[in-house]
Short mmCIF file of C-alpha atoms in Angstrom, two decimals:
data_model
loop_
_atom_site.label_atom_id
_atom_site.label_comp_id
_atom_site.label_asym_id
_atom_site.label_seq_id
_atom_site.Cartn_x
_atom_site.Cartn_y
_atom_site.Cartn_z
CA MET A 1 6.32 34.37 -5.82
CA LYS A 2 8.55 31.93 -3.88
CA LYS A 3 5.66 31.22 -1.48
CA ILE A 4 3.35 30.33 -4.35
CA PHE A 5 6.02 28.11 -5.90
CA PHE A 6 6.63 26.22 -2.71
CA ALA A 7 2.97 25.90 -1.97
CA GLY A 8 2.55 24.42 -5.41
CA ILE A 9 5.37 21.92 -4.86
CA THR A 10 3.87 20.88 -1.45
CA LEU A 11 0.52 20.35 -3.09
CA VAL A 12 2.01 18.17 -5.78
CA ILE A 13 4.06 16.20 -3.28
CA THR A 14 1.08 15.58 -0.93
CA SER A 15 -1.44 14.73 -3.62
CA GLY A 16 0.70 12.87 -6.06
CA VAL A 17 3.43 10.94 -4.15
CA MET A 18 2.32 10.54 -0.53
CA ALA A 19 -0.84 9.08 0.79
CA GLN A 20 -3.34 11.52 2.30
CA ASP A 21 -4.94 10.65 5.64
CA LEU A 22 -8.65 11.03 5.52
CA LYS A 23 -11.49 11.20 8.01
CA SER A 24 -14.23 8.60 7.54
CA LYS A 25 -16.71 11.33 6.61
CA ASP A 26 -14.53 12.18 3.62
CA VAL A 27 -14.69 8.55 2.24
CA PRO A 28 -17.62 7.93 -0.23
CA LYS A 29 -20.36 5.85 1.22
CA VAL A 30 -20.09 3.34 -1.67
CA VAL A 31 -16.38 2.69 -0.70
CA LYS A 32 -17.19 2.18 3.00
CA ALA A 33 -20.05 -0.16 2.02
CA ALA A 34 -17.71 -2.15 -0.23
CA LEU A 35 -15.23 -2.53 2.62
CA VAL A 36 -17.86 -3.79 5.06
CA SER A 37 -19.27 -6.14 2.38
CA LYS A 38 -15.89 -7.69 1.58
CA TYR A 39 -14.25 -7.53 5.04
CA PRO A 40 -16.93 -7.37 7.68
CA GLN A 41 -14.28 -8.11 10.41
CA ALA A 42 -12.55 -4.77 9.69
CA ALA A 43 -12.61 -2.62 12.83
CA LYS A 44 -11.00 0.56 13.91
CA VAL A 45 -10.40 1.52 10.25
CA SER A 46 -8.25 4.43 9.25
CA TRP A 47 -8.50 5.84 5.74
CA GLU A 48 -5.99 7.18 3.27
CA LYS A 49 -6.26 8.33 -0.35
CA GLU A 50 -3.38 7.02 -2.41
CA LYS A 51 -2.99 7.06 -6.28
CA GLY A 52 -6.56 8.13 -6.63
CA ASN A 53 -7.95 5.13 -4.64
CA PHE A 54 -9.21 4.86 -1.11
CA GLU A 55 -7.19 2.68 1.28
CA ALA A 56 -8.69 1.23 4.41
CA ASN A 57 -6.15 0.12 7.12
CA TRP A 58 -6.96 -2.01 10.14
CA GLY A 59 -5.71 -4.67 12.45
CA GLY A 60 -2.57 -5.39 14.49
CA LYS A 61 -0.66 -3.10 16.87
CA SER A 62 0.01 -0.53 14.25
CA GLY A 63 -3.51 -0.59 12.81
CA GLU A 64 -2.07 -1.51 9.41
CA ASP A 65 -1.84 -5.31 9.31
CA ASN A 66 -4.46 -5.22 6.51
CA SER A 67 -4.74 -2.48 3.85
CA ALA A 68 -7.58 -2.81 1.30
CA SER A 69 -7.79 -0.51 -1.65
CA PHE A 70 -10.94 0.55 -3.48
CA THR A 71 -11.67 2.78 -6.46
CA PRO A 72 -13.84 5.86 -5.88
CA LYS A 73 -16.75 3.82 -7.20
CA GLY A 74 -16.20 1.14 -4.50
CA GLU A 75 -14.55 -1.49 -6.78
CA PHE A 76 -12.04 -3.66 -4.94
CA VAL A 77 -8.46 -3.20 -6.21
CA GLU A 78 -6.28 -5.16 -3.79
CA ILE A 79 -5.50 -6.15 -0.15
CA VAL A 80 -2.14 -6.14 1.40
CA ASN A 81 -1.75 -8.39 4.42
CA ALA A 82 1.33 -7.79 6.57
CA ILE A 83 3.56 -10.83 6.91
CA LYS A 84 6.83 -11.60 8.62
CA ILE A 85 9.90 -10.88 6.46
CA SER A 86 10.74 -14.64 6.86
CA GLU A 87 7.52 -15.39 5.09
CA LEU A 88 8.60 -13.68 1.80
CA PRO A 89 9.45 -16.13 -1.01
CA SER A 90 13.04 -17.32 -0.59
CA PRO A 91 14.62 -15.40 -3.51
CA VAL A 92 13.43 -11.99 -2.21
CA VAL A 93 15.90 -11.31 0.66
CA PRO A 94 18.98 -12.30 -1.48
CA TYR A 95 17.66 -10.11 -4.38
CA VAL A 96 17.36 -7.08 -2.09
CA ALA A 97 20.89 -7.72 -0.66
CA ALA A 98 22.33 -8.04 -4.25
CA HIS A 99 20.56 -5.13 -5.83
CA TYR A 100 20.04 -2.63 -2.92
CA LYS A 101 23.35 -2.60 -1.10
CA GLY A 102 22.94 -1.94 2.61
CA ALA A 103 19.12 -1.82 2.33
CA LYS A 104 17.09 -3.41 5.07
CA ILE A 105 13.64 -4.82 4.57
CA LYS A 106 11.43 -2.90 7.12
CA GLU A 107 8.09 -4.54 6.42
CA ALA A 108 6.70 -7.19 4.16
CA GLY A 109 3.31 -7.83 2.67
CA ARG A 110 1.29 -10.41 0.69
CA VAL A 111 -0.74 -8.57 -2.00
CA THR A 112 -3.86 -10.17 -3.53
CA ASP A 113 -5.54 -8.28 -6.36
CA ALA A 114 -9.18 -8.35 -7.46
CA ALA A 115 -8.44 -11.29 -9.85
CA GLY A 116 -6.86 -13.32 -6.98
CA LYS A 117 -3.26 -12.85 -8.31
CA ILE A 118 -0.70 -12.87 -5.55
CA ARG A 119 2.35 -10.71 -5.29
CA TYR A 120 4.71 -9.83 -2.46
CA GLU A 121 6.11 -6.44 -1.42
CA ALA A 122 9.16 -5.67 0.58
CA GLU A 123 9.46 -2.18 1.98
CA ILE A 124 12.86 -0.66 2.09
CA LYS A 125 13.93 2.97 2.61
CA GLY A 126 12.87 4.77 -0.55
CA GLY A 127 9.95 2.57 -1.66
CA ASP A 128 8.37 -0.84 -1.99
CA LEU A 129 9.85 -3.63 -4.09
CA ILE A 130 7.23 -5.82 -5.77
CA PHE A 131 7.78 -9.52 -6.52
CA ASP A 132 5.67 -12.21 -8.05
CA GLU A 133 4.36 -15.24 -6.18
CA LYS A 134 7.68 -17.09 -6.68
CA GLY A 135 9.84 -14.17 -5.56
CA LYS A 136 10.89 -12.81 -8.90
CA PHE A 137 11.39 -9.11 -8.94
CA ILE A 138 8.72 -7.00 -10.89
CA LYS A 139 9.26 -3.41 -10.13
CA LYS A 140 10.07 -0.69 -7.60
CA ASP A 141 6.99 1.32 -6.44
#
């Protein structure tokens, strides 16, 4: 019984909270075609499934300077472009220091959604903090 319980917890954690690495063959053709159409320069793409969507990662030393998300039907959701922490809007770093004592921003990204709306994310231990284009805190993801 304990084995079944722990296996169930593991399945929930890996499918609901964490991204799942995928092989290219496991990504729908319509999603791969949408990536090529929107970002023809994307090369050496790795895939993940996160929150029900497919995420393509490419570029940079880590291979994750760009992360574009698409629905299973191939509809573009958003792209996150890695940026330097110093490129975040000026209110972000003081906000993190004041509200997340001792937290250090590990990575930063500029998020552009399908409508062209820009947000910023600051990754700290325990999640991503999302800010609007002016650096006003929106939510923790």
